[in-house]
Amino acid sequence: MADAAATRAARPPVLRGRHDRDEITGRIGSIVLRGRLPRLFWPAFFVAFLFVLLFFFSIAWLISVGVGAYGINIPVAWGTMISNFVWWIGIGHAGTLISAVLLLLRQPWRASINRFAEAMTLFAVAMAGLFPILHLGRPWFFYWLLPLPNTHMHWPQWRSPLVWDFTAIATYATVSLLFWYMGLIPDLAILRDRARTRAGQLFYGILALGWRGSAFHWARFDRTYYLLAALATPLVVSVHSIVSLDFTFALIPGYHSTIFPPYFVAGALYSGFAMVLTIAIPLRRAFAVEDLITARHLDNAARVMIAAGMVVAYGYLSEAFFAWYSGDTYEQTTMWRRAFGPYAPLFWVMLACNVGVLQALWLRRVRFSPLALWIAAVLINLGMWLERYVIVVSGLANDFLPSSWGTQSLAWLDYGIFLGSLGTFFALVFLFIRILPAITIFEVEELADEKAGRA
Amino acid sequence: MSAHGVIAYFADAGALSEAARAMRGKGYSRLDAFSPYPVEGLADILGMRPTRMGRVILAGAILGALAAYALVLYSVEVDYPVNVGGRPLHSWPAFVVIAFECGILGAALAGFVGMLAANRLPQYYHPVFGAPGFTFAHGGRFCLLVEAADPRFRKGVTKRQLRGLGATEIEETVL
């Protein structure tokens, strides 16, 4: 006990220094209301916007030329569109974990990072949702996945994981949006009352829905918020499990494995927390909110990454072991070609990032150095993208018919669409920071008052 | 311009809860309290019945899941039965996934819409917004509202009682 208390004392606080409500509101609110932005904000947005243009151009190219324009072919009919999809949806999951699971576990450190983590979820899901649709070849028919009356009198194939996936992603996007907006309402009321311009008052006023912070309202708000969190928790596990079923239901060597659902969920949290750090570290520096998003947050996020990352490492081990243990030549060949075949460089970079770089996080010095942590997070993001790519492609390239074996290479369009989606994601994050409070004001107020013994 | 009530401001959540309890003790029933963040137990002090949001959300979950399952069942059994080598049409393990997702969707929608409806939001005007001191601009304040409709309400007496309970500032609200 004494040891545990001593360790806790040695850890940095969730909130540094003493704060009052007026100061917190002023600091977070003025980013939005007075546009108090760092000097490089708009230049950085401009760079992201160039990638938005690239994204639009690439999508237009893809739709007008067809899916053959990027690097897929038979037998590898699933390429970067699917790996992008899995990667982006995984990134979204950390936001839900922070906002829902940490709320249920009553972890005070979620308060200052949950808002932008939830926004990150929304934008990541928006990006993810595009990829399966672009992958369709005829994206304008995507609504055939819905049980709508159509001219062919067809129903969706309910037994297909692709249809499950559609319901899972649609539900996940809706629930994330509702949860995010609900948490925003009290903060929007603050901005409504703080706004000096008529346009600002109208904009935040309409969105705040007339919130007045009544005790009766708070009681229902709180109960609903907790219940939504309790719903989001199994949802987030189910979403990535269903994503993994897209693979495991297929009788493809390297896909058909029971480790996939937990392994994918862990991978999602892993890459999601890496993305949280990728955004949080520059954000806290640029907006000088190091006392609200403290070293404690970064440390905790890094610890979650160690836990999730080690599960992912176990997943790699298990995949390799069962490929060997299955005694199936094709499983073994796929595994062998993954490590030593045409995708070997990607495979080893993936291992180096996801398992190698991860080990650095055991060191306190790395967890407490924002720069080192940021570099590790970016490398792990890269590694996780490679993981999805390697899984998607290597199984299909060597299936049970050696006569149809093939390989896949990346075309410029693969890069255009992936980099474009990254740019669009960051452009949306920039706009979000400019328009809405990126840190939950009312929860940080509560935290500060609790700390000062006022609550 | 008829009187709507009296609003008193308190220094912190503790003072507000104490004042609310004391006013309830004096027999007031038409009270409302406002705070920048949820204050544990304040709604109970004000005499709120336990919220039924849990049941609303459960109903949404059941409705969503049943509706999705019924749709799937109708499509595979009635509208478009496809016999694939004699396999059962009602292959429920596959349909549970869709029902689960739609159940969560129904629950979340019921929770969000139900919370707003039970709180009568959006309501863009309320008399407390007319009180000059009632603002969230500085992060929100802790205030207690006594409505004029309360049978115990006597403007002078109520104000004196609120001041006695430690109110830092007292204002009148009008309809």
Tab-separated table of N, CA and C in Angstrom, chain A residues 171-288:
chain	number	residue	atom	x	y	z
A	171	THR	N	-24.087	2.303	-37.223
A	171	THR	CA	-24.444	2.486	-35.816
A	171	THR	C	-23.333	3.219	-35.075
A	172	TYR	N	-22.112	2.804	-35.343
A	172	TYR	CA	-20.975	3.400	-34.632
A	172	TYR	C	-20.867	4.890	-34.934
A	173	ALA	N	-21.032	5.248	-36.201
A	173	ALA	CA	-20.951	6.661	-36.567
A	173	ALA	C	-22.070	7.446	-35.884
A	174	THR	N	-23.280	6.912	-35.885
A	174	THR	CA	-24.410	7.621	-35.281
A	174	THR	C	-24.219	7.775	-33.776
A	175	VAL	N	-23.852	6.674	-33.112
A	175	VAL	CA	-23.698	6.731	-31.658
A	175	VAL	C	-22.562	7.681	-31.282
A	176	SER	N	-21.459	7.642	-32.034
A	176	SER	CA	-20.349	8.554	-31.740
A	176	SER	C	-20.799	9.993	-31.880
A	177	LEU	N	-21.575	10.278	-32.906
A	177	LEU	CA	-22.035	11.651	-33.137
A	177	LEU	C	-22.949	12.105	-31.998
A	178	LEU	N	-23.879	11.252	-31.595
A	178	LEU	CA	-24.809	11.622	-30.524
A	178	LEU	C	-24.055	11.849	-29.212
A	179	PHE	N	-23.133	10.946	-28.911
A	179	PHE	CA	-22.386	11.033	-27.667
A	179	PHE	C	-21.556	12.317	-27.630
A	180	TRP	N	-20.961	12.611	-28.739
A	180	TRP	CA	-20.102	13.796	-28.866
A	180	TRP	C	-20.939	15.057	-28.733
A	181	TYR	N	-22.044	15.097	-29.434
A	181	TYR	CA	-22.882	16.297	-29.408
A	181	TYR	C	-23.486	16.503	-28.024
A	182	MET	N	-23.887	15.398	-27.405
A	182	MET	CA	-24.484	15.529	-26.075
A	182	MET	C	-23.479	16.120	-25.097
A	183	GLY	N	-22.247	15.634	-25.142
A	183	GLY	CA	-21.220	16.182	-24.266
A	183	GLY	C	-20.901	17.625	-24.577
A	184	LEU	N	-21.188	18.038	-25.799
A	184	LEU	CA	-20.890	19.420	-26.198
A	184	LEU	C	-21.928	20.405	-25.675
A	185	ILE	N	-23.151	19.954	-25.422
A	185	ILE	CA	-24.242	20.902	-25.146
A	185	ILE	C	-23.900	21.886	-24.003
A	186	PRO	N	-23.437	21.407	-22.836
A	186	PRO	CA	-23.122	22.374	-21.775
A	186	PRO	C	-22.024	23.361	-22.176
A	187	ASP	N	-21.064	22.890	-22.947
A	187	ASP	CA	-20.001	23.790	-23.389
A	187	ASP	C	-20.511	24.798	-24.405
A	188	LEU	N	-21.448	24.375	-25.225
A	188	LEU	CA	-22.024	25.302	-26.202
A	188	LEU	C	-22.779	26.410	-25.474
A	189	ALA	N	-23.408	26.078	-24.328
A	189	ALA	CA	-24.094	27.107	-23.548
A	189	ALA	C	-23.090	28.138	-23.034
A	190	ILE	N	-21.913	27.652	-22.647
A	190	ILE	CA	-20.872	28.578	-22.183
A	190	ILE	C	-20.463	29.508	-23.320
A	191	LEU	N	-20.250	28.931	-24.498
A	191	LEU	CA	-19.819	29.749	-25.635
A	191	LEU	C	-20.924	30.713	-26.046
A	192	ARG	N	-22.175	30.262	-25.976
A	192	ARG	CA	-23.314	31.120	-26.305
A	192	ARG	C	-23.278	32.383	-25.445
A	193	ASP	N	-23.038	32.190	-24.131
A	193	ASP	CA	-23.058	33.336	-23.232
A	193	ASP	C	-21.799	34.174	-23.327
A	194	ARG	N	-20.740	33.593	-23.818
A	194	ARG	CA	-19.481	34.328	-23.931
A	194	ARG	C	-19.358	35.067	-25.251
A	195	ALA	N	-20.049	34.579	-26.266
A	195	ALA	CA	-19.876	35.130	-27.615
A	195	ALA	C	-20.249	36.604	-27.626
A	196	ARG	N	-19.429	37.403	-28.314
A	196	ARG	CA	-19.705	38.830	-28.388
A	196	ARG	C	-20.429	39.182	-29.675
A	197	THR	N	-20.187	38.404	-30.719
A	197	THR	CA	-20.783	38.749	-32.008
A	197	THR	C	-22.167	38.109	-32.129
A	198	ARG	N	-23.007	38.745	-32.911
A	198	ARG	CA	-24.353	38.215	-33.107
A	198	ARG	C	-24.297	36.831	-33.765
A	199	ALA	N	-23.410	36.715	-34.758
A	199	ALA	CA	-23.314	35.442	-35.462
A	199	ALA	C	-22.911	34.326	-34.498
A	200	GLY	N	-21.956	34.629	-33.627
A	200	GLY	CA	-21.504	33.637	-32.655
A	200	GLY	C	-22.607	33.261	-31.695
A	201	GLN	N	-23.344	34.278	-31.215
A	201	GLN	CA	-24.430	34.003	-30.283
A	201	GLN	C	-25.480	33.113	-30.923
A	202	LEU	N	-25.797	33.426	-32.169
A	202	LEU	CA	-26.810	32.625	-32.867
A	202	LEU	C	-26.314	31.203	-33.093
A	203	PHE	N	-25.083	31.092	-33.585
A	203	PHE	CA	-24.537	29.777	-33.917
A	203	PHE	C	-24.479	28.878	-32.680
A	204	TYR	N	-23.802	29.367	-31.637
A	204	TYR	CA	-23.678	28.533	-30.436
A	204	TYR	C	-25.007	28.442	-29.698
A	205	GLY	N	-25.812	29.521	-29.772
A	205	GLY	CA	-27.106	29.522	-29.093
A	205	GLY	C	-28.034	28.468	-29.655
A	206	ILE	N	-28.084	28.378	-30.968
A	206	ILE	CA	-28.976	27.385	-31.574
A	206	ILE	C	-28.487	25.982	-31.233
A	207	LEU	N	-27.167	25.782	-31.322
A	207	LEU	CA	-26.636	24.447	-31.041
A	207	LEU	C	-26.786	24.063	-29.571
A	208	ALA	N	-26.781	25.080	-28.667
A	208	ALA	CA	-26.857	24.772	-27.227
A	208	ALA	C	-28.262	24.354	-26.816
A	209	LEU	N	-29.242	24.528	-27.684
A	209	LEU	CA	-30.614	24.056	-27.449
A	209	LEU	C	-31.264	24.700	-26.224
A	210	GLY	N	-30.749	25.852	-25.779
A	210	GLY	CA	-31.333	26.496	-24.608
A	210	GLY	C	-30.921	25.845	-23.305
A	211	TRP	N	-29.771	25.230	-23.279
A	211	TRP	CA	-29.279	24.577	-22.064
A	211	TRP	C	-29.127	25.601	-20.938
A	212	ARG	N	-29.668	25.295	-19.755
A	212	ARG	CA	-29.526	26.238	-18.654
A	212	ARG	C	-28.966	25.590	-17.398
A	213	GLY	N	-28.541	24.353	-17.488
A	213	GLY	CA	-27.822	23.740	-16.367
A	213	GLY	C	-28.683	23.459	-15.167
A	214	SER	N	-29.977	23.247	-15.386
A	214	SER	CA	-30.860	22.937	-14.261
A	214	SER	C	-30.486	21.592	-13.635
A	215	ALA	N	-30.656	21.508	-12.317
A	215	ALA	CA	-30.306	20.262	-11.624
A	215	ALA	C	-31.111	19.088	-12.157
A	216	PHE	N	-32.372	19.349	-12.530
A	216	PHE	CA	-33.210	18.288	-13.081
A	216	PHE	C	-32.636	17.823	-14.419
A	217	HIS	N	-32.201	18.804	-15.213
A	217	HIS	CA	-31.628	18.469	-16.519
A	217	HIS	C	-30.329	17.693	-16.350
A	218	TRP	N	-29.512	18.166	-15.406
A	218	TRP	CA	-28.225	17.486	-15.202
A	218	TRP	C	-28.441	16.038	-14.795
A	219	ALA	N	-29.468	15.791	-13.961
A	219	ALA	CA	-29.687	14.422	-13.487
A	219	ALA	C	-29.979	13.501	-14.669
A	220	ARG	N	-30.837	13.965	-15.591
A	220	ARG	CA	-31.164	13.118	-16.750
A	220	ARG	C	-29.991	13.047	-17.719
A	221	PHE	N	-29.316	14.189	-17.862
A	221	PHE	CA	-28.152	14.241	-18.747
A	221	PHE	C	-27.102	13.234	-18.287
A	222	ASP	N	-26.827	13.271	-16.992
A	222	ASP	CA	-25.788	12.421	-16.431
A	222	ASP	C	-26.137	10.948	-16.613
A	223	ARG	N	-27.385	10.608	-16.281
A	223	ARG	CA	-27.791	9.216	-16.392
A	223	ARG	C	-27.675	8.756	-17.848
A	224	THR	N	-28.184	9.583	-18.765
A	224	THR	CA	-28.148	9.210	-20.172
A	224	THR	C	-26.706	9.101	-20.666
A	225	TYR	N	-25.870	10.028	-20.220
A	225	TYR	CA	-24.480	10.044	-20.679
A	225	TYR	C	-23.771	8.755	-20.244
A	226	TYR	N	-24.015	8.360	-18.988
A	226	TYR	CA	-23.393	7.128	-18.495
A	226	TYR	C	-23.932	5.916	-19.236
A	227	LEU	N	-25.250	5.907	-19.492
A	227	LEU	CA	-25.813	4.749	-20.180
A	227	LEU	C	-25.315	4.680	-21.618
A	228	LEU	N	-25.186	5.841	-22.265
A	228	LEU	CA	-24.640	5.822	-23.628
A	228	LEU	C	-23.207	5.306	-23.602
A	229	ALA	N	-22.466	5.695	-22.573
A	229	ALA	CA	-21.090	5.189	-22.450
A	229	ALA	C	-21.112	3.671	-22.276
A	230	ALA	N	-22.069	3.193	-21.461
A	230	ALA	CA	-22.156	1.755	-21.236
A	230	ALA	C	-22.557	1.030	-22.513
A	231	LEU	N	-23.278	1.706	-23.399
A	231	LEU	CA	-23.637	1.098	-24.683
A	231	LEU	C	-22.483	1.171	-25.667
A	232	ALA	N	-21.738	2.270	-25.603
A	232	ALA	CA	-20.647	2.452	-26.559
A	232	ALA	C	-19.539	1.445	-26.325
A	233	THR	N	-19.402	0.975	-25.087
A	233	THR	CA	-18.296	0.067	-24.777
A	233	THR	C	-18.432	-1.283	-25.499
A	234	PRO	N	-19.574	-1.978	-25.357
A	234	PRO	CA	-19.690	-3.205	-26.169
A	234	PRO	C	-19.743	-2.898	-27.660
A	235	LEU	N	-20.263	-1.720	-28.005
A	235	LEU	CA	-20.354	-1.374	-29.428
A	235	LEU	C	-18.967	-1.333	-30.051
A	236	VAL	N	-18.032	-0.680	-29.350
A	236	VAL	CA	-16.710	-0.493	-29.929
A	236	VAL	C	-16.019	-1.849	-30.095
A	237	VAL	N	-16.259	-2.757	-29.142
A	237	VAL	CA	-15.679	-4.096	-29.280
A	237	VAL	C	-16.330	-4.828	-30.447
A	238	SER	N	-17.659	-4.663	-30.565
A	238	SER	CA	-18.358	-5.383	-31.637
A	238	SER	C	-17.952	-4.849	-33.007
A	239	VAL	N	-17.742	-3.537	-33.113
A	239	VAL	CA	-17.464	-2.975	-34.442
A	239	VAL	C	-16.185	-3.572	-35.011
A	240	HIS	N	-15.121	-3.539	-34.220
A	240	HIS	CA	-13.883	-4.042	-34.816
A	240	HIS	C	-13.872	-5.559	-34.909
A	241	SER	N	-14.632	-6.227	-34.034
A	241	SER	CA	-14.758	-7.678	-34.189
A	241	SER	C	-15.436	-7.990	-35.518
A	242	ILE	N	-16.476	-7.223	-35.834
A	242	ILE	CA	-17.190	-7.462	-37.092
A	242	ILE	C	-16.288	-7.130	-38.269
A	243	VAL	N	-15.495	-6.056	-38.125
A	243	VAL	CA	-14.533	-5.744	-39.190
A	243	VAL	C	-13.625	-6.953	-39.416
A	244	SER	N	-13.198	-7.581	-38.312
A	244	SER	CA	-12.293	-8.723	-38.481
A	244	SER	C	-13.035	-9.914	-39.088
A	245	LEU	N	-14.362	-9.992	-38.862
A	245	LEU	CA	-15.119	-11.098	-39.460
A	245	LEU	C	-15.160	-10.989	-40.985
A	246	ASP	N	-15.049	-9.761	-41.503
A	246	ASP	CA	-14.933	-9.612	-42.959
A	246	ASP	C	-13.828	-10.508	-43.487
A	247	PHE	N	-12.790	-10.658	-42.666
A	247	PHE	CA	-11.659	-11.477	-43.084
A	247	PHE	C	-11.870	-12.935	-42.700
A	248	THR	N	-12.195	-13.156	-41.409
A	248	THR	CA	-12.168	-14.542	-40.924
A	248	THR	C	-13.246	-15.398	-41.554
A	249	PHE	N	-14.340	-14.799	-42.021
A	249	PHE	CA	-15.377	-15.607	-42.658
A	249	PHE	C	-14.940	-16.126	-44.018
A	250	ALA	N	-13.900	-15.525	-44.556
A	250	ALA	CA	-13.430	-15.967	-45.863
A	250	ALA	C	-12.473	-17.133	-45.681
A	251	LEU	N	-12.571	-18.135	-46.553
A	251	LEU	CA	-11.682	-19.291	-46.456
A	251	LEU	C	-10.401	-18.988	-47.218
A	252	ILE	N	-9.629	-18.074	-46.650
A	252	ILE	CA	-8.400	-17.641	-47.285
A	252	ILE	C	-7.289	-17.889	-46.276
A	253	PRO	N	-6.201	-18.508	-46.678
A	253	PRO	CA	-5.117	-18.704	-45.718
A	253	PRO	C	-4.638	-17.348	-45.193
A	254	GLY	N	-4.440	-17.263	-43.886
A	254	GLY	CA	-4.036	-15.982	-43.313
A	254	GLY	C	-5.213	-15.135	-42.872
A	255	TYR	N	-6.417	-15.456	-43.326
A	255	TYR	CA	-7.615	-14.723	-42.886
A	255	TYR	C	-8.423	-15.545	-41.884
A	256	HIS	N	-8.468	-16.853	-42.142
A	256	HIS	CA	-9.454	-17.695	-41.478
A	256	HIS	C	-8.926	-18.128	-40.113
A	257	SER	N	-9.058	-17.232	-39.120
A	257	SER	CA	-8.417	-17.516	-37.844
A	257	SER	C	-9.242	-16.938	-36.710
A	258	THR	N	-9.327	-17.692	-35.594
A	258	THR	CA	-10.162	-17.231	-34.487
A	258	THR	C	-9.499	-16.140	-33.659
A	259	ILE	N	-8.218	-15.911	-33.831
A	259	ILE	CA	-7.561	-14.868	-33.039
A	259	ILE	C	-7.977	-13.476	-33.526
A	260	PHE	N	-8.551	-13.406	-34.741
A	260	PHE	CA	-8.748	-12.098	-35.365
A	260	PHE	C	-9.569	-11.100	-34.545
A	261	PRO	N	-10.771	-11.451	-34.049
A	261	PRO	CA	-11.529	-10.398	-33.361
A	261	PRO	C	-10.768	-9.724	-32.213
A	262	PRO	N	-10.243	-10.469	-31.215
A	262	PRO	CA	-9.525	-9.755	-30.147
A	262	PRO	C	-8.272	-9.053	-30.648
A	263	TYR	N	-7.628	-9.674	-31.602
A	263	TYR	CA	-6.379	-9.124	-32.142
A	263	TYR	C	-6.675	-7.798	-32.877
A	264	PHE	N	-7.793	-7.759	-33.592
A	264	PHE	CA	-8.156	-6.521	-34.290
A	264	PHE	C	-8.582	-5.439	-33.305
A	265	VAL	N	-9.319	-5.830	-32.267
A	265	VAL	CA	-9.768	-4.815	-31.305
A	265	VAL	C	-8.558	-4.214	-30.596
A	266	ALA	N	-7.613	-5.074	-30.193
A	266	ALA	CA	-6.405	-4.561	-29.547
A	266	ALA	C	-5.635	-3.659	-30.507
A	267	GLY	N	-5.541	-4.081	-31.763
A	267	GLY	CA	-4.847	-3.272	-32.755
A	267	GLY	C	-5.514	-1.923	-32.944
A	268	ALA	N	-6.842	-1.918	-32.872
A	268	ALA	CA	-7.581	-0.665	-33.021
A	268	ALA	C	-7.242	0.283	-31.887
A	269	LEU	N	-7.249	-0.223	-30.660
A	269	LEU	CA	-6.939	0.644	-29.526
A	269	LEU	C	-5.501	1.141	-29.608
A	270	TYR	N	-4.646	0.233	-30.029
A	270	TYR	CA	-3.218	0.553	-30.133
A	270	TYR	C	-3.017	1.717	-31.103
A	271	SER	N	-3.532	1.573	-32.318
A	271	SER	CA	-3.315	2.637	-33.301
A	271	SER	C	-4.116	3.875	-32.929
A	272	GLY	N	-5.267	3.674	-32.283
A	272	GLY	CA	-6.059	4.838	-31.889
A	272	GLY	C	-5.338	5.683	-30.861
A	273	PHE	N	-4.751	5.033	-29.864
A	273	PHE	CA	-4.015	5.809	-28.866
A	273	PHE	C	-2.787	6.460	-29.480
A	274	ALA	N	-2.183	5.773	-30.449
A	274	ALA	CA	-1.056	6.397	-31.139
A	274	ALA	C	-1.526	7.676	-31.823
A	275	MET	N	-2.723	7.655	-32.417
A	275	MET	CA	-3.229	8.852	-33.082
A	275	MET	C	-3.609	9.925	-32.070
A	276	VAL	N	-4.152	9.516	-30.913
A	276	VAL	CA	-4.449	10.501	-29.865
A	276	VAL	C	-3.178	11.253	-29.498
A	277	LEU	N	-2.082	10.511	-29.318
A	277	LEU	CA	-0.822	11.170	-28.965
A	277	LEU	C	-0.310	12.010	-30.120
A	278	THR	N	-0.473	11.518	-31.348
A	278	THR	CA	-0.013	12.273	-32.507
A	278	THR	C	-0.693	13.640	-32.556
A	279	ILE	N	-1.948	13.706	-32.126
A	279	ILE	CA	-2.653	14.988	-32.147
A	279	ILE	C	-2.419	15.756	-30.850
A	280	ALA	N	-2.474	15.066	-29.713
A	280	ALA	CA	-2.439	15.761	-28.413
A	280	ALA	C	-1.110	16.463	-28.174
A	281	ILE	N	-0.016	15.849	-28.576
A	281	ILE	CA	1.289	16.426	-28.238
A	281	ILE	C	1.500	17.774	-28.934
A	282	PRO	N	1.274	17.870	-30.257
A	282	PRO	CA	1.371	19.212	-30.864
A	282	PRO	C	0.285	20.164	-30.352
A	283	LEU	N	-0.911	19.651	-30.091
A	283	LEU	CA	-2.030	20.500	-29.662
A	283	LEU	C	-1.708	21.194	-28.343
A	284	ARG	N	-1.231	20.434	-27.367
A	284	ARG	CA	-1.010	21.038	-26.056
A	284	ARG	C	0.123	22.039	-26.109
A	285	ARG	N	1.073	21.774	-26.988
A	285	ARG	CA	2.197	22.691	-27.122
A	285	ARG	C	1.736	23.971	-27.828
A	286	ALA	N	1.037	23.808	-28.945
A	286	ALA	CA	0.666	24.967	-29.763
A	286	ALA	C	-0.301	25.882	-29.030
A	287	PHE	N	-1.190	25.315	-28.234
A	287	PHE	CA	-2.181	26.151	-27.557
A	287	PHE	C	-1.809	26.396	-26.098
A	288	ALA	N	-0.597	26.004	-25.712
A	288	ALA	CA	-0.105	26.238	-24.350
A	288	ALA	C	-1.103	25.737	-23.311
